[in-house]
mmCIF file of C-alpha atoms and ligand atoms in Angstrom:
data_model
loop_
_atom_site.group_PDB
_atom_site.id
_atom_site.type_symbol
_atom_site.label_atom_id
_atom_site.label_comp_id
_atom_site.label_asym_id
_atom_site.label_seq_id
_atom_site.Cartn_x
_atom_site.Cartn_y
_atom_site.Cartn_z
ATOM 1 C CA UNK D 1 -26.738 21.798 -10.092
ATOM 2 C CA UNK D 2 -23.636 23.330 -9.986
ATOM 3 C CA UNK D 3 -20.904 22.399 -12.319
ATOM 4 C CA UNK D 4 -18.531 20.142 -9.698
ATOM 5 C CA UNK D 5 -22.001 18.160 -8.619
ATOM 6 C CA UNK D 6 -22.954 17.773 -12.588
ATOM 7 C CA UNK D 7 -19.279 16.479 -13.608
ATOM 8 C CA UNK D 8 -19.957 14.078 -11.131
ATOM 9 C CA UNK D 9 -23.638 13.005 -12.521
ATOM 10 C CA UNK D 10 -22.070 12.734 -15.546
ATOM 11 C CA UNK D 11 -19.293 10.870 -14.245
ATOM 12 C CA UNK D 12 -21.770 7.840 -12.246
ATOM 13 C CA UNK D 13 -24.431 7.927 -15.561
ATOM 14 C CA UNK D 14 -21.587 7.513 -18.075
ATOM 15 C CA UNK D 15 -21.981 3.525 -19.859
ATOM 16 C CA UNK D 16 -18.544 2.782 -18.241
ATOM 17 C CA UNK D 17 -15.750 0.267 -19.637
ATOM 18 C CA UNK D 18 -13.095 -1.173 -18.233
ATOM 19 C CA UNK D 19 -10.125 -2.258 -19.873
ATOM 20 C CA UNK D 20 -7.313 -2.116 -16.792
ATOM 21 C CA UNK D 21 -8.147 -5.000 -14.796
ATOM 22 C CA UNK D 22 -6.317 -7.635 -12.704
ATOM 23 C CA UNK D 23 -9.677 -10.140 -11.406
ATOM 24 C CA UNK D 24 -6.647 -10.861 -7.871
ATOM 25 C CA UNK D 25 -6.705 -7.415 -7.944
ATOM 26 C CA UNK D 26 -10.429 -6.989 -6.898
ATOM 27 C CA UNK D 27 -9.545 -8.834 -3.525
ATOM 28 C CA UNK D 28 -11.255 -6.466 -0.986
ATOM 29 C CA UNK D 29 -9.418 -7.464 1.901
ATOM 30 C CA UNK D 30 -13.150 -8.895 4.736
ATOM 31 C CA UNK D 31 -12.634 -11.038 1.223
ATOM 32 C CA UNK D 32 -9.849 -12.511 1.592
ATOM 33 C CA UNK D 33 -10.638 -12.708 5.282
ATOM 34 C CA UNK D 34 -13.846 -15.103 4.571
ATOM 35 C CA UNK D 35 -11.686 -16.989 2.083
ATOM 36 C CA UNK D 36 -9.098 -17.171 4.278
ATOM 37 C CA UNK D 37 -11.645 -19.071 6.608
ATOM 38 C CA UNK D 38 -13.064 -21.323 4.519
ATOM 39 C CA UNK D 39 -10.681 -22.988 2.620
ATOM 40 C CA UNK D 40 -8.289 -22.590 6.495
ATOM 41 C CA UNK D 41 -5.235 -21.056 4.879
ATOM 42 C CA UNK D 42 -3.290 -19.415 7.765
ATOM 43 C CA UNK D 43 -2.409 -15.120 7.355
ATOM 44 C CA UNK D 44 0.501 -13.017 8.381
ATOM 45 C CA UNK D 45 -2.395 -10.427 9.478
ATOM 46 C CA UNK D 46 -4.527 -10.416 12.921
ATOM 47 C CA UNK D 47 -7.339 -8.282 11.311
ATOM 48 C CA UNK D 48 -8.834 -6.815 8.247
ATOM 49 C CA UNK D 49 -7.757 -3.557 9.972
ATOM 50 C CA UNK D 50 -3.924 -4.926 10.286
ATOM 51 C CA UNK D 51 -3.704 -6.066 6.786
ATOM 52 C CA UNK D 52 -5.227 -2.514 5.370
ATOM 53 C CA UNK D 53 -2.379 -0.705 6.704
ATOM 54 C CA UNK D 54 -0.306 -2.340 4.820
ATOM 55 C CA UNK D 55 -1.414 -1.068 1.624
ATOM 56 C CA UNK D 56 1.228 1.642 1.428
ATOM 57 C CA UNK D 57 3.151 0.845 -0.895
ATOM 58 C CA UNK D 58 6.754 2.434 -2.277
ATOM 59 C CA UNK D 59 6.824 0.601 -5.993
ATOM 60 C CA UNK D 60 5.335 -1.945 -7.797
ATOM 61 C CA UNK D 61 7.133 -4.353 -6.086
ATOM 62 C CA UNK D 62 6.236 -3.388 -2.634
ATOM 63 C CA UNK D 63 2.510 -4.099 -4.472
ATOM 64 C CA UNK D 64 3.375 -6.972 -6.164
ATOM 65 C CA UNK D 65 4.517 -9.065 -2.994
ATOM 66 C CA UNK D 66 0.934 -8.436 -0.903
ATOM 67 C CA UNK D 67 -0.727 -9.136 -3.775
ATOM 68 C CA UNK D 68 0.832 -12.338 -4.858
ATOM 69 C CA UNK D 69 0.282 -13.805 -1.292
ATOM 70 C CA UNK D 70 -3.188 -12.679 -0.365
ATOM 71 C CA UNK D 71 -3.573 -14.896 -3.966
ATOM 72 C CA UNK D 72 -3.184 -18.052 -1.224
ATOM 73 C CA UNK D 73 -6.903 -18.116 -0.167
ATOM 74 C CA UNK D 74 -7.655 -19.077 -4.097
ATOM 75 C CA UNK D 75 -8.311 -22.378 -4.149
ATOM 76 C CA UNK D 76 -11.677 -23.658 -5.507
ATOM 77 C CA UNK D 77 -13.927 -22.680 -8.568
ATOM 78 C CA UNK D 78 -16.245 -21.392 -6.105
ATOM 79 C CA UNK D 79 -13.637 -19.080 -4.879
ATOM 80 C CA UNK D 80 -12.498 -17.922 -8.160
ATOM 81 C CA UNK D 81 -16.969 -17.436 -8.929
ATOM 82 C CA UNK D 82 -17.758 -15.534 -6.072
ATOM 83 C CA UNK D 83 -14.093 -13.053 -6.064
ATOM 84 C CA UNK D 84 -15.746 -12.548 -10.200
ATOM 85 C CA UNK D 85 -18.991 -11.920 -9.642
ATOM 86 C CA UNK D 86 -18.929 -9.511 -6.554
ATOM 87 C CA UNK D 87 -16.470 -7.398 -8.620
ATOM 88 C CA UNK D 88 -18.495 -7.281 -11.611
ATOM 89 C CA UNK D 89 -21.578 -6.415 -9.094
ATOM 90 C CA UNK D 90 -20.077 -3.797 -7.572
ATOM 91 C CA UNK D 91 -18.828 -2.333 -11.109
ATOM 92 C CA UNK D 92 -22.571 -2.791 -12.500
ATOM 93 C CA UNK D 93 -23.913 -0.828 -10.053
ATOM 94 C CA UNK D 94 -20.686 2.019 -10.957
ATOM 95 C CA UNK D 95 -22.667 1.365 -14.249
ATOM 96 C CA UNK D 96 -20.039 -0.309 -16.250
ATOM 97 C CA UNK D 97 -21.417 -2.201 -18.714
ATOM 98 C CA UNK D 98 -18.053 -4.407 -20.503
ATOM 99 C CA UNK D 99 -15.021 -5.328 -18.745
ATOM 100 C CA UNK D 100 -11.542 -6.734 -20.125
ATOM 101 C CA UNK D 101 -10.779 -8.910 -17.388
ATOM 102 C CA UNK D 102 -6.536 -10.271 -16.721
ATOM 103 C CA UNK D 103 -5.606 -13.138 -15.106
ATOM 104 C CA UNK D 104 -2.786 -14.805 -13.840
ATOM 105 C CA UNK D 105 -2.851 -18.249 -14.230
ATOM 106 C CA UNK D 106 1.256 -18.970 -13.280
ATOM 107 C CA UNK D 107 0.285 -17.216 -9.743
ATOM 108 C CA UNK D 108 -2.401 -20.102 -8.414
ATOM 109 C CA UNK D 109 -0.615 -23.209 -10.720
ATOM 110 C CA UNK D 110 2.168 -22.366 -9.257
ATOM 111 C CA UNK D 111 0.374 -23.430 -5.672
ATOM 112 C CA UNK D 112 -1.064 -26.864 -6.981
ATOM 113 C CA UNK D 113 -4.700 -25.230 -8.065
ATOM 114 C CA UNK D 114 -5.234 -26.504 -12.202
ATOM 115 C CA UNK D 115 -5.887 -23.999 -14.254
ATOM 116 C CA UNK D 116 -9.264 -25.725 -14.930
ATOM 117 C CA UNK D 117 -10.285 -24.204 -11.195
ATOM 118 C CA UNK D 118 -9.694 -20.774 -12.192
ATOM 119 C CA UNK D 119 -10.984 -20.502 -15.643
ATOM 120 C CA UNK D 120 -13.693 -22.941 -14.348
ATOM 121 C CA UNK D 121 -14.367 -19.951 -11.729
ATOM 122 C CA UNK D 122 -14.170 -16.974 -13.480
ATOM 123 C CA UNK D 123 -15.870 -18.202 -17.317
ATOM 124 C CA UNK D 124 -18.804 -19.123 -14.797
ATOM 125 C CA UNK D 125 -19.065 -15.747 -12.639
ATOM 126 C CA UNK D 126 -18.791 -13.635 -16.045
ATOM 127 C CA UNK D 127 -21.414 -15.373 -17.598
ATOM 128 C CA UNK D 128 -23.346 -14.495 -14.888
ATOM 129 C CA UNK D 129 -22.561 -11.244 -14.768
ATOM 130 C CA UNK D 130 -23.703 -11.197 -18.916
ATOM 131 C CA UNK D 131 -27.143 -12.341 -17.744
ATOM 132 C CA UNK D 132 -28.497 -10.711 -15.279
ATOM 133 C CA UNK D 133 -25.734 -7.594 -14.239
ATOM 134 C CA UNK D 134 -25.373 -7.029 -18.629
ATOM 135 C CA UNK D 135 -22.095 -7.136 -18.088
ATOM 136 C CA UNK D 136 -20.305 -8.237 -21.274
ATOM 137 C CA UNK D 137 -17.002 -9.147 -20.974
ATOM 138 C CA UNK D 138 -13.707 -11.045 -22.515
ATOM 139 C CA UNK D 139 -10.587 -12.828 -20.340
ATOM 140 C CA UNK D 140 -7.168 -11.799 -21.221
ATOM 141 C CA UNK D 141 -4.675 -13.509 -19.827
ATOM 142 C CA UNK D 142 -1.346 -12.720 -18.832
ATOM 143 C CA UNK D 143 2.175 -14.530 -18.496
ATOM 144 C CA UNK D 144 4.297 -13.128 -15.176
ATOM 145 C CA UNK D 145 7.087 -11.387 -16.764
ATOM 146 C CA UNK D 146 8.885 -12.035 -13.429
ATOM 147 C CA UNK D 147 9.077 -15.608 -14.697
ATOM 148 C CA UNK D 148 10.562 -17.240 -17.725
ATOM 149 C CA UNK D 149 9.357 -18.098 -21.448
ATOM 150 C CA UNK D 150 9.938 -21.959 -20.601
ATOM 151 C CA UNK D 151 7.169 -21.019 -17.707
ATOM 152 C CA UNK D 152 4.928 -18.869 -20.399
ATOM 153 C CA UNK D 153 4.992 -21.590 -22.882
ATOM 154 C CA UNK D 154 3.430 -23.759 -20.367
ATOM 155 C CA UNK D 155 0.663 -22.212 -19.606
ATOM 156 C CA UNK D 156 0.230 -21.392 -22.451
ATOM 157 C CA UNK D 157 -0.042 -25.333 -23.417
ATOM 158 C CA UNK D 158 -2.287 -25.162 -20.469
ATOM 159 C CA UNK D 159 -5.051 -22.776 -22.200
ATOM 160 C CA UNK D 160 -5.474 -24.812 -24.888
ATOM 161 C CA UNK D 161 -8.290 -26.258 -24.701
ATOM 162 C CA UNK D 162 -9.587 -23.271 -23.175
ATOM 163 C CA UNK D 163 -8.472 -20.873 -25.989
ATOM 164 C CA UNK D 164 -12.618 -20.135 -26.854
ATOM 165 C CA UNK D 165 -12.494 -18.090 -23.363
ATOM 166 C CA UNK D 166 -10.028 -16.469 -23.628
ATOM 167 C CA UNK D 167 -9.636 -13.220 -26.717
ATOM 168 C CA UNK D 168 -6.250 -12.485 -25.776
ATOM 169 C CA UNK D 169 -2.079 -12.923 -24.073
ATOM 170 C CA UNK D 170 -1.106 -10.040 -21.601
ATOM 171 C CA UNK D 171 2.142 -9.173 -19.582
ATOM 172 C CA UNK D 172 2.499 -8.611 -16.103
ATOM 173 C CA UNK D 173 3.949 -8.121 -12.838
ATOM 174 C CA UNK D 174 7.862 -7.255 -12.257
ATOM 175 C CA UNK D 175 8.373 -4.495 -15.321
ATOM 176 C CA UNK D 176 12.238 -3.116 -15.273
ATOM 177 C CA UNK D 177 14.687 -6.001 -15.290
ATOM 178 C CA UNK D 178 11.675 -7.919 -17.624
ATOM 179 C CA UNK D 179 11.503 -6.014 -21.373
ATOM 180 C CA UNK D 180 9.441 -7.161 -23.618
ATOM 181 C CA UNK D 181 11.462 -9.217 -26.223
ATOM 182 C CA UNK D 182 12.133 -11.526 -23.891
ATOM 183 C CA UNK D 183 8.287 -13.300 -24.013
ATOM 184 C CA UNK D 184 8.843 -12.344 -28.042
ATOM 185 C CA UNK D 185 8.385 -16.246 -29.273
ATOM 186 C CA UNK D 186 5.554 -16.810 -27.116
ATOM 187 C CA UNK D 187 3.219 -14.141 -27.928
ATOM 188 C CA UNK D 188 4.127 -15.280 -31.629
ATOM 189 C CA UNK D 189 3.243 -18.942 -30.368
ATOM 190 C CA UNK D 190 -0.588 -17.341 -28.972
ATOM 191 C CA UNK D 191 -1.152 -15.008 -32.011
ATOM 192 C CA UNK D 192 -1.125 -18.020 -34.397
ATOM 193 C CA UNK D 193 -3.662 -19.266 -31.704
ATOM 194 C CA UNK D 194 -5.793 -16.418 -32.724
ATOM 195 C CA UNK D 195 -5.139 -14.298 -29.594
ATOM 196 C CA UNK D 196 -4.823 -11.011 -29.884
ATOM 197 C CA UNK D 197 -1.674 -9.250 -27.367
ATOM 198 C CA UNK D 198 -1.756 -6.187 -24.593
ATOM 199 C CA UNK D 199 1.436 -6.128 -22.943
ATOM 200 C CA UNK D 200 2.449 -3.401 -19.370
ATOM 201 C CA UNK D 201 4.701 -1.564 -20.654
ATOM 202 C CA UNK D 202 6.219 2.471 -19.669
ATOM 203 C CA UNK D 203 4.476 1.502 -15.956
ATOM 204 C CA UNK D 204 7.817 1.350 -14.752
ATOM 205 C CA UNK D 205 9.544 0.993 -17.232
ATOM 206 C CA UNK D 206 11.501 3.236 -19.906
ATOM 207 C CA UNK D 207 9.985 4.114 -23.229
ATOM 208 C CA UNK D 208 11.730 1.797 -24.957
ATOM 209 C CA UNK D 209 9.356 -1.290 -23.584
ATOM 210 C CA UNK D 210 7.073 0.409 -25.122
ATOM 211 C CA UNK D 211 8.219 0.267 -28.531
ATOM 212 C CA UNK D 212 9.667 -3.393 -27.834
ATOM 213 C CA UNK D 213 5.736 -4.382 -26.769
ATOM 214 C CA UNK D 214 4.460 -2.348 -29.969
ATOM 215 C CA UNK D 215 6.957 -3.738 -32.196
ATOM 216 C CA UNK D 216 8.378 -7.650 -31.486
ATOM 217 C CA UNK D 217 4.869 -8.193 -29.207
ATOM 218 C CA UNK D 218 2.852 -6.635 -31.661
ATOM 219 C CA UNK D 219 0.279 -6.003 -29.078
ATOM 220 C CA UNK D 220 -3.224 -3.623 -29.802
ATOM 221 C CA UNK D 221 -2.960 -1.985 -27.121
ATOM 222 C CA UNK D 222 -0.583 -0.755 -24.178
ATOM 223 C CA UNK D 223 -1.209 -1.448 -20.144
ATOM 224 C CA UNK D 224 -0.428 2.565 -18.783
ATOM 225 C CA UNK D 225 2.032 3.342 -20.971
ATOM 226 C CA UNK D 226 2.097 6.696 -19.311
ATOM 227 C CA UNK D 227 6.156 7.188 -19.455
ATOM 228 C CA UNK D 228 5.489 7.655 -22.556
ATOM 229 C CA UNK D 229 6.176 11.934 -22.711
ATOM 230 C CA UNK D 230 9.691 11.145 -22.430
ATOM 231 C CA UNK D 231 10.021 9.883 -26.040
ATOM 232 C CA UNK D 232 8.630 12.795 -28.567
ATOM 233 C CA UNK D 233 9.092 10.067 -31.589
ATOM 234 C CA UNK D 234 7.022 7.601 -29.062
ATOM 235 C CA UNK D 235 4.699 9.873 -28.826
ATOM 236 C CA UNK D 236 4.084 10.752 -32.458
ATOM 237 C CA UNK D 237 4.013 6.957 -33.199
ATOM 238 C CA UNK D 238 1.251 6.005 -30.368
ATOM 239 C CA UNK D 239 -1.451 9.323 -31.614
ATOM 240 C CA UNK D 240 -0.586 8.754 -35.324
ATOM 241 C CA UNK D 241 -1.311 4.865 -35.284
ATOM 242 C CA UNK D 242 -4.737 5.242 -32.769
ATOM 243 C CA UNK D 243 -1.932 2.925 -30.142
ATOM 244 C CA UNK D 244 -4.832 2.864 -27.312
ATOM 245 C CA UNK D 245 -3.708 2.741 -23.285
ATOM 246 C CA UNK D 246 -5.030 1.659 -20.218
ATOM 247 C CA UNK D 247 -4.569 4.192 -17.740
ATOM 248 C CA UNK D 248 -4.396 3.575 -14.413
ATOM 249 C CA UNK D 249 -4.344 6.887 -12.716
ATOM 250 C CA UNK D 250 -4.901 5.459 -8.557
ATOM 251 C CA UNK D 251 -2.522 3.023 -9.728
ATOM 252 C CA UNK D 252 -0.111 5.378 -10.120
ATOM 253 C CA UNK D 253 -0.785 7.536 -7.788
ATOM 254 C CA UNK D 254 -0.248 4.491 -5.027
ATOM 255 C CA UNK D 255 2.569 3.000 -6.524
ATOM 256 C CA UNK D 256 4.202 6.087 -6.533
ATOM 257 C CA UNK D 257 4.979 6.628 -10.421
ATOM 258 C CA UNK D 258 3.745 10.029 -9.743
ATOM 259 C CA UNK D 259 3.943 11.669 -6.470
ATOM 260 C CA UNK D 260 0.241 12.287 -6.528
ATOM 261 C CA UNK D 261 -2.363 12.888 -9.158
ATOM 262 C CA UNK D 262 -1.581 16.604 -10.190
ATOM 263 C CA UNK D 263 1.824 15.442 -11.443
ATOM 264 C CA UNK D 264 0.731 12.844 -13.900
ATOM 265 C CA UNK D 265 1.220 12.691 -17.265
ATOM 266 C CA UNK D 266 -2.323 11.738 -18.720
ATOM 267 C CA UNK D 267 -3.487 15.791 -19.853
ATOM 268 C CA UNK D 268 -0.153 15.639 -22.043
ATOM 269 C CA UNK D 269 -0.964 12.431 -23.218
ATOM 270 C CA UNK D 270 -4.432 13.251 -24.621
ATOM 271 C CA UNK D 271 -3.667 16.964 -25.853
ATOM 272 C CA UNK D 272 -0.641 14.957 -27.607
ATOM 273 C CA UNK D 273 -3.750 13.343 -29.577
ATOM 274 C CA UNK D 274 -2.886 9.979 -27.674
ATOM 275 C CA UNK D 275 -6.662 7.208 -27.048
ATOM 276 C CA UNK D 276 -5.576 7.225 -23.457
ATOM 277 C CA UNK D 277 -8.435 5.223 -21.539
ATOM 278 C CA UNK D 278 -9.294 5.777 -17.594
ATOM 279 C CA UNK D 279 -9.522 2.369 -15.330
ATOM 280 C CA UNK D 280 -9.252 0.566 -11.731
ATOM 281 C CA UNK D 281 -5.898 -1.965 -12.494
ATOM 282 C CA UNK D 282 -6.449 -3.660 -8.348
ATOM 283 C CA UNK D 283 -9.218 -1.078 -6.882
ATOM 284 C CA UNK D 284 -8.701 -3.337 -3.375
ATOM 285 C CA UNK D 285 -5.523 -2.193 -3.227
ATOM 286 C CA UNK D 286 -5.685 1.175 -5.128
ATOM 287 C CA UNK D 287 -8.705 3.176 -3.305
ATOM 288 C CA UNK D 288 -11.299 2.337 -5.667
ATOM 289 C CA UNK D 289 -12.867 1.063 -9.028
ATOM 290 C CA UNK D 290 -14.222 2.484 -12.043
ATOM 291 C CA UNK D 291 -15.999 5.852 -10.526
ATOM 292 C CA UNK D 292 -12.561 6.504 -7.959
ATOM 293 C CA UNK D 293 -10.991 7.315 -10.553
ATOM 294 C CA UNK D 294 -13.472 9.211 -12.893
ATOM 295 C CA UNK D 295 -13.390 11.421 -9.842
ATOM 296 C CA UNK D 296 -9.751 11.493 -8.688
ATOM 297 C CA UNK D 297 -8.684 12.448 -12.017
ATOM 298 C CA UNK D 298 -11.857 15.448 -12.015
ATOM 299 C CA UNK D 299 -10.506 16.866 -8.546
ATOM 300 C CA UNK D 300 -7.325 16.949 -10.319
ATOM 301 C CA UNK D 301 -7.871 18.529 -14.145
ATOM 302 C CA UNK D 302 -11.312 19.333 -13.839
ATOM 303 C CA UNK D 303 -11.491 17.620 -17.220
ATOM 304 C CA UNK D 304 -14.957 19.331 -19.505
ATOM 305 C CA UNK D 305 -17.904 17.161 -20.669
ATOM 306 C CA UNK D 306 -16.114 16.097 -23.866
ATOM 307 C CA UNK D 307 -12.771 14.858 -22.529
ATOM 308 C CA UNK D 308 -14.321 13.116 -20.755
ATOM 309 C CA UNK D 309 -16.927 11.904 -23.762
ATOM 310 C CA UNK D 310 -13.320 11.611 -25.560
ATOM 311 C CA UNK D 311 -12.132 9.290 -22.780
ATOM 312 C CA UNK D 312 -14.849 6.784 -23.150
ATOM 313 C CA UNK D 313 -14.896 7.088 -26.729
ATOM 314 C CA UNK D 314 -10.919 5.667 -26.454
ATOM 315 C CA UNK D 315 -12.288 2.841 -24.279
ATOM 316 C CA UNK D 316 -15.475 1.919 -26.855
ATOM 317 C CA UNK D 317 -12.313 2.136 -29.852
ATOM 318 C CA UNK D 318 -9.795 0.008 -27.581
ATOM 319 C CA UNK D 319 -12.099 -2.947 -26.600
ATOM 320 C CA UNK D 320 -12.543 -6.479 -28.382
ATOM 321 C CA UNK D 321 -15.707 -6.124 -28.654
ATOM 322 C CA UNK D 322 -17.711 -5.967 -31.913
ATOM 323 C CA UNK D 323 -18.660 -3.242 -34.289
ATOM 324 C CA UNK D 324 -22.315 -3.686 -33.119
ATOM 325 C CA UNK D 325 -21.660 -3.354 -29.355
ATOM 326 C CA UNK D 326 -19.553 -0.366 -30.156
ATOM 327 C CA UNK D 327 -22.188 0.927 -31.810
ATOM 328 C CA UNK D 328 -24.887 0.311 -29.087
ATOM 329 C CA UNK D 329 -22.072 1.266 -26.585
ATOM 330 C CA UNK D 330 -21.795 4.521 -28.115
ATOM 331 C CA UNK D 331 -24.897 6.054 -28.987
ATOM 332 C CA UNK D 332 -25.463 5.663 -24.816
ATOM 333 C CA UNK D 333 -22.492 7.489 -24.613
ATOM 334 C CA UNK D 334 -23.395 10.315 -26.271
ATOM 335 C CA UNK D 335 -26.598 10.436 -24.972
ATOM 336 C CA UNK D 336 -25.202 10.792 -21.146
ATOM 337 C CA UNK D 337 -23.176 13.394 -21.738
ATOM 338 C CA UNK D 338 -25.979 15.270 -23.759
ATOM 339 C CA UNK D 339 -27.394 14.919 -19.884
HETATM 340 N N1 ADE G 1 -0.265 -7.330 -11.401
HETATM 341 C C1 ADE G 1 -0.818 -6.353 -11.065
HETATM 342 N N2 ADE G 1 -1.414 -5.403 -11.270
HETATM 343 C C2 ADE G 1 -0.138 -4.852 -11.772
HETATM 344 C C3 ADE G 1 0.904 -3.969 -12.289
HETATM 345 N N3 ADE G 1 -0.732 -2.385 -12.502
HETATM 346 N N4 ADE G 1 1.192 -3.834 -13.075
HETATM 347 C C4 ADE G 1 2.368 -4.835 -13.179
HETATM 348 N N5 ADE G 1 1.368 -6.196 -12.836
HETATM 349 C C5 ADE G 1 0.660 -6.289 -12.353
HETATM 350 ZN ZN1 ZN G 2 -2.163 -3.586 -14.276
#
């Protein structure tokens, strides 16, 4: 095998962990039309091809507008189950062994769908993913940052009966103009309930948002964080404290955070000693799941197997898994790289 084919084979056989995945972002156009038919929801696009043609984004907001529109087809617990199981089946085929999944309850409760309907469907699929597909998981409840603190507190209250199914809270949606400090009190309340915290920061927003996520929301990791390179002090802190970044390469290119993959800051982030990981974000919208993200990075940067091992071990360390599972996956990764 030549070197290129060898790395491609390594990418496929590496056990992978996904730490940045919005379950609503796994809604494939075909599935979206099937749910719309099932639930008699009228769509703004006549067919799958015209919908897919609209996936040409200028920035985060142009994507979010379509993404929230798409959620309208999700109505029953069965829909959330089918969506989640389809994602798990796709990534199990890519050798993903563990996934930490975001969901956006407010995009459903605002449409009159009960919180319990959403979480029942998702968690039933996660249980089947673990037993039948061997994919373990954690669930992360995101607050929509374009909404206010009061709405986030109401969502946390709705989550209370289900806290045993939720590992952490997160923060997503339109970043610029909605700094992490807006949610300082609700994150404190969530942490008091025993939940961990993560937050999207430094995707489109400035490095200051990453500082705030760390200092005011007390997050365990930063989602995206790719703009950290604009602030040398922040880079030093992230490296020193071992704060993981869940980087989503195809997402960043599709949302024009970078003009193309060669301009991505991932190599600089790794060189600075920051614990970066590679993830898919909203794979149905951005052109790929885990393997496609790994392959796009490989094509741009030609990483060696050691770098892939580093990225993989970073994901294990950054995950919310117990130490025994971390040890088991670590040794499987080392074995995969050894060939
Ligand atoms: N919601 C879904 N995907 C997102 C992203 N990449 N950034 C912010 N919010 C999101
Ligand atoms: Zn995201």
